[in-house]
Short mmCIF file of C-alpha atoms and ligand atoms in Angstrom, two decimals:
data_model
loop_
_atom_site.label_atom_id
_atom_site.label_comp_id
_atom_site.label_asym_id
_atom_site.label_seq_id
_atom_site.Cartn_x
_atom_site.Cartn_y
_atom_site.Cartn_z
CA UNK A 1 3.12 17.69 -0.90
CA UNK A 2 4.67 14.58 -2.40
CA UNK A 3 2.53 11.45 -2.18
CA UNK A 4 3.18 8.77 0.43
CA UNK A 5 4.85 5.82 -1.31
CA UNK A 6 2.97 2.68 -0.34
CA UNK A 7 4.11 -0.85 -1.22
CA UNK A 8 1.35 -3.44 -0.85
CA UNK A 9 2.99 -6.83 -0.36
CA UNK A 10 0.79 -9.85 -0.93
CA UNK A 11 1.48 -13.57 -0.74
CA UNK A 12 -1.04 -13.94 -3.60
CA UNK A 13 -1.47 -17.71 -3.47
CA UNK A 14 -5.06 -18.31 -2.28
CA UNK A 15 -6.51 -16.46 -5.29
CA UNK A 16 -4.58 -18.79 -7.61
CA UNK A 17 -5.50 -21.98 -5.72
CA UNK A 18 -9.06 -21.50 -4.48
CA UNK A 19 -11.96 -20.56 -6.75
CA UNK A 20 -13.93 -19.12 -3.82
CA UNK A 21 -11.15 -16.60 -3.16
CA UNK A 22 -10.58 -15.87 -6.86
CA UNK A 23 -14.29 -15.15 -7.27
CA UNK A 24 -14.13 -12.53 -4.51
CA UNK A 25 -10.77 -11.06 -5.54
CA UNK A 26 -10.32 -11.79 -9.27
CA UNK A 27 -7.14 -9.64 -9.44
CA UNK A 28 -6.00 -10.43 -5.91
CA UNK A 29 -6.57 -8.84 -2.52
CA UNK A 30 -3.66 -6.46 -3.08
CA UNK A 31 -5.45 -4.94 -6.08
CA UNK A 32 -8.64 -4.43 -4.05
CA UNK A 33 -6.65 -2.66 -1.33
CA UNK A 34 -4.77 -0.66 -3.98
CA UNK A 35 -8.02 0.48 -5.61
CA UNK A 36 -9.36 1.62 -2.25
CA UNK A 37 -6.22 3.61 -1.48
CA UNK A 38 -5.76 5.04 -4.99
CA UNK A 39 -9.28 6.49 -4.83
CA UNK A 40 -8.00 8.84 -2.11
CA UNK A 41 -5.58 10.49 -4.55
CA UNK A 42 -2.80 10.99 -2.03
CA UNK A 43 -0.83 7.74 -2.21
CA UNK A 44 1.58 6.37 -4.82
CA UNK A 45 0.92 2.63 -4.84
CA UNK A 46 3.41 -0.09 -5.72
CA UNK A 47 2.49 -3.80 -5.69
CA UNK A 48 4.83 -6.66 -4.75
CA UNK A 49 4.14 -10.39 -4.44
CA UNK A 50 5.86 -13.46 -3.05
CA UNK A 51 6.53 -15.20 -6.38
CA UNK A 52 8.36 -12.27 -7.98
CA UNK A 53 12.17 -12.23 -7.85
CA UNK A 54 13.21 -11.15 -4.33
CA UNK A 55 9.46 -11.27 -3.53
CA UNK A 56 9.20 -7.95 -5.38
CA UNK A 57 11.20 -6.32 -2.57
CA UNK A 58 14.47 -5.25 -4.15
CA UNK A 59 16.68 -2.81 -2.28
CA UNK A 60 15.40 -0.05 -4.59
CA UNK A 61 11.77 -0.84 -3.78
CA UNK A 62 12.49 -1.02 -0.05
CA UNK A 63 14.38 2.26 -0.12
CA UNK A 64 11.55 4.01 -1.96
CA UNK A 65 8.80 2.70 0.35
CA UNK A 66 7.36 4.97 3.04
CA UNK A 67 4.74 2.49 4.24
CA UNK A 68 4.48 -1.24 3.53
CA UNK A 69 1.22 -3.16 3.83
CA UNK A 70 1.70 -6.92 4.38
CA UNK A 71 -0.77 -9.78 3.83
CA UNK A 72 0.49 -13.36 4.17
CA UNK A 73 -0.95 -16.65 5.38
CA UNK A 74 -0.05 -20.02 3.88
CA UNK A 75 3.50 -19.29 2.76
CA UNK A 76 5.14 -17.37 5.60
CA UNK A 77 7.96 -19.93 5.54
CA UNK A 78 8.69 -19.23 1.87
CA UNK A 79 9.63 -15.64 2.59
CA UNK A 80 13.41 -15.47 2.48
CA UNK A 81 14.95 -14.71 5.86
CA UNK A 82 17.30 -12.10 4.39
CA UNK A 83 14.43 -10.21 2.76
CA UNK A 84 12.30 -10.35 5.92
CA UNK A 85 15.30 -8.95 7.77
CA UNK A 86 15.62 -6.09 5.27
CA UNK A 87 11.97 -5.20 5.89
CA UNK A 88 12.66 -5.14 9.64
CA UNK A 89 15.74 -2.95 9.12
CA UNK A 90 13.68 -0.51 7.06
CA UNK A 91 11.17 -0.26 9.91
CA UNK A 92 14.00 0.56 12.29
CA UNK A 93 15.07 3.26 9.83
CA UNK A 94 11.57 4.79 9.77
CA UNK A 95 9.44 2.86 7.25
CA UNK A 96 5.86 2.27 8.39
CA UNK A 97 4.55 -1.32 8.39
CA UNK A 98 0.87 -2.27 8.35
CA UNK A 99 0.37 -5.97 9.02
CA UNK A 100 -3.00 -7.43 8.10
CA UNK A 101 -4.95 -10.39 9.48
CA UNK A 102 -2.94 -13.65 9.23
CA UNK A 103 0.23 -11.59 8.81
CA UNK A 104 0.46 -11.89 12.61
CA UNK A 105 2.62 -14.97 11.91
CA UNK A 106 4.73 -13.33 9.19
CA UNK A 107 8.49 -13.19 9.63
CA UNK A 108 8.83 -9.40 9.75
CA UNK A 109 6.01 -8.99 12.29
CA UNK A 110 7.18 -11.79 14.58
CA UNK A 111 10.72 -10.44 14.49
CA UNK A 112 9.52 -6.92 15.34
CA UNK A 113 7.33 -8.19 18.19
CA UNK A 114 9.76 -10.74 19.64
CA UNK A 115 6.88 -12.90 20.93
CA UNK A 116 4.92 -15.91 19.66
CA UNK A 117 2.12 -13.74 18.17
CA UNK A 118 -0.32 -16.64 18.65
CA UNK A 119 -4.10 -16.27 18.91
CA UNK A 120 -7.34 -18.26 18.83
CA UNK A 121 -9.39 -18.51 15.64
CA UNK A 122 -12.57 -19.94 14.18
CA UNK A 123 -13.92 -19.96 10.64
CA UNK A 124 -17.66 -19.76 11.15
CA UNK A 125 -19.12 -16.68 9.45
CA UNK A 126 -19.03 -14.71 12.69
CA UNK A 127 -20.15 -11.11 12.57
CA UNK A 128 -17.34 -8.79 13.67
CA UNK A 129 -18.12 -5.57 15.52
CA UNK A 130 -15.08 -3.29 15.63
CA UNK A 131 -15.16 -0.79 18.48
CA UNK A 132 -13.08 2.37 18.44
CA UNK A 133 -11.42 2.52 21.85
CA UNK A 134 -9.17 5.53 21.13
CA UNK A 135 -11.33 8.03 19.20
CA UNK A 136 -8.63 10.72 19.26
CA UNK A 137 -6.14 8.47 17.49
CA UNK A 138 -5.29 9.40 13.87
CA UNK A 139 -6.23 5.89 12.71
CA UNK A 140 -9.78 6.34 14.09
CA UNK A 141 -10.46 9.59 12.27
CA UNK A 142 -13.81 9.73 10.48
CA UNK A 143 -15.03 6.45 11.93
CA UNK A 144 -18.26 5.91 13.88
CA UNK A 145 -18.18 4.56 17.48
CA UNK A 146 -18.17 1.08 15.98
CA UNK A 147 -18.67 -0.59 12.63
CA UNK A 148 -19.49 -4.12 11.58
CA UNK A 149 -18.27 -6.65 9.06
CA UNK A 150 -21.13 -9.02 8.27
CA UNK A 151 -18.98 -12.15 7.99
CA UNK A 152 -15.41 -12.71 9.09
CA UNK A 153 -13.12 -15.29 10.59
CA UNK A 154 -12.96 -14.95 14.38
CA UNK A 155 -9.69 -14.12 16.11
CA UNK A 156 -9.72 -14.31 19.91
CA UNK A 157 -7.55 -13.47 22.88
CA UNK A 158 -5.08 -14.07 24.08
CA UNK A 159 -3.09 -12.37 21.30
CA UNK A 160 0.57 -13.08 22.05
CA UNK A 161 2.04 -9.68 21.29
CA UNK A 162 3.78 -7.12 23.49
CA UNK A 163 1.35 -4.68 25.11
CA UNK A 164 0.53 -2.26 22.25
CA UNK A 165 1.92 1.26 22.62
CA UNK A 166 -1.48 2.46 21.39
CA UNK A 167 -4.68 0.43 21.11
CA UNK A 168 -7.19 1.79 18.58
CA UNK A 169 -9.75 -1.01 18.06
CA UNK A 170 -11.23 -3.94 19.95
CA UNK A 171 -13.37 -6.44 18.04
CA UNK A 172 -16.32 -8.43 19.34
CA UNK A 173 -17.54 -11.55 17.55
CA UNK A 174 -20.88 -13.36 17.42
CA UNK A 175 -19.38 -16.22 19.40
CA UNK A 176 -18.68 -13.86 22.30
CA UNK A 177 -14.91 -13.48 21.95
CA UNK A 178 -13.07 -10.18 21.92
CA UNK A 179 -9.76 -9.31 20.29
CA UNK A 180 -7.37 -6.35 20.21
CA UNK A 181 -7.87 -5.75 16.50
CA UNK A 182 -6.06 -2.45 15.95
CA UNK A 183 -2.68 -2.22 17.65
CA UNK A 184 0.18 0.24 17.24
CA UNK A 185 3.81 -0.11 18.20
CA UNK A 186 6.88 2.10 17.76
CA UNK A 187 9.98 0.20 16.68
CA UNK A 188 13.20 2.16 16.21
CA UNK A 189 12.30 5.13 13.99
CA UNK A 190 9.37 3.23 12.46
CA UNK A 191 5.74 2.59 13.29
CA UNK A 192 3.89 -0.72 13.10
CA UNK A 193 0.10 -1.05 12.86
CA UNK A 194 -1.61 -4.44 13.07
CA UNK A 195 -5.19 -4.53 11.74
CA UNK A 196 -7.09 -7.77 12.16
CA UNK A 197 -9.83 -8.11 9.48
CA UNK A 198 -9.14 -9.63 6.08
CA UNK A 199 -9.75 -13.37 5.86
CA UNK A 200 -9.41 -14.40 2.22
CA UNK A 201 -12.88 -15.96 1.83
CA UNK A 202 -14.76 -12.75 2.69
CA UNK A 203 -14.97 -9.47 0.72
CA UNK A 204 -13.53 -7.49 3.64
CA UNK A 205 -11.18 -5.34 1.55
CA UNK A 206 -14.11 -3.78 -0.30
CA UNK A 207 -15.67 -2.54 2.98
CA UNK A 208 -15.49 1.27 2.85
CA UNK A 209 -14.64 1.66 6.54
CA UNK A 210 -11.95 -1.04 6.39
CA UNK A 211 -10.40 0.90 3.51
CA UNK A 212 -10.71 4.09 5.54
CA UNK A 213 -8.82 2.45 8.40
CA UNK A 214 -6.10 1.39 5.97
CA UNK A 215 -5.83 4.92 4.52
CA UNK A 216 -5.68 6.38 8.05
CA UNK A 217 -3.12 3.73 8.96
CA UNK A 218 -0.89 4.67 6.03
CA UNK A 219 -1.02 8.34 7.00
CA UNK A 220 -0.20 7.50 10.63
CA UNK A 221 2.62 5.08 9.79
CA UNK A 222 4.26 7.30 7.16
CA UNK A 223 7.70 8.57 8.13
CA UNK A 224 7.69 11.86 9.98
CA UNK A 225 10.25 14.51 8.98
CA UNK A 226 12.43 13.33 11.87
CA UNK A 227 12.44 9.72 10.70
CA UNK A 228 13.01 10.44 7.03
CA UNK A 229 16.72 10.02 7.65
CA UNK A 230 18.45 7.27 9.53
CA UNK A 231 19.81 8.42 12.81
CA UNK A 232 23.19 6.91 13.39
CA UNK A 233 22.55 6.03 17.02
CA UNK A 234 25.30 3.47 17.55
CA UNK A 235 28.43 5.58 17.60
CA UNK A 236 30.85 7.17 20.04
CA UNK A 237 29.39 10.32 21.51
CA UNK A 238 31.46 13.46 21.99
CA UNK A 239 30.75 15.20 25.32
CA UNK A 240 28.62 18.33 25.13
CA UNK A 241 30.20 19.76 28.26
CA UNK A 242 33.73 19.88 29.61
CA UNK A 243 34.30 16.49 31.21
CA UNK A 244 36.03 18.17 34.15
CA UNK A 245 38.83 17.07 36.44
CA UNK A 246 39.33 13.37 36.91
CA UNK A 247 37.33 12.34 33.82
CA UNK A 248 39.47 11.29 30.88
CA UNK A 249 38.30 10.42 27.40
CA UNK A 250 39.57 6.98 26.37
CA UNK A 251 41.46 7.54 23.12
CA UNK A 252 41.13 3.98 21.85
CA UNK A 253 37.70 2.69 22.95
CA UNK A 254 38.36 -0.79 21.50
CA UNK A 255 40.88 -1.42 24.30
CA UNK A 256 38.25 -0.42 26.80
CA UNK A 257 35.34 -2.48 25.55
CA UNK A 258 35.98 -5.72 27.46
ZN1 ZN B 1 -7.83 -15.97 7.94
#
């Protein structure tokens, strides 16, 4: 079986600007995630960052990507609109998209959701307890009933996204808040998974169960055989049955469209 081609896209600014973050992720968060996925031996990993030409997302890279993982925070506005749109188009064609943590305000995610994607937050070393609320879901495979991250930023409801098609995790925080922390949506031929943990000042992307969720997420979001090609859905449709008496096919639909 050919490996799943994963592109990990990272804004990669905090590590360059804040010593605290650089100390935790000396090569960047994307490298920590890449190491965790590579160890599974079933993914081909490609890295792309904001400051590369075309943000590292050339047409060739986008075409070759089965699943994209996206981490952004401080520089959402610097992502070119045309490139964000290409990412969205690839999702519609069948590419999987895994959006992490503060990526809830990224251009591709907001465009795919169509809502404000707002939430409450607090930086206060909260403990996060992540409950599996859909144990049969592929993204929950191999996980215990719940697992904990010792210190994380808190995200709280209400999370301004469309009702998830599938909800996999709910997080509880020391401060008492809860949050829908693992949400799945189907968009066109593609699948979108939002996974909450991953604030830059905590070593979250070394947590073995966080990495397991990401590996499960990649497998879930990968294109299925049906979505490996683009279905040309917007086209005239020839009738499958005889149209019958009184029903006439319009020969020049453009005359009929208004
Ligand atoms: Zn954060």
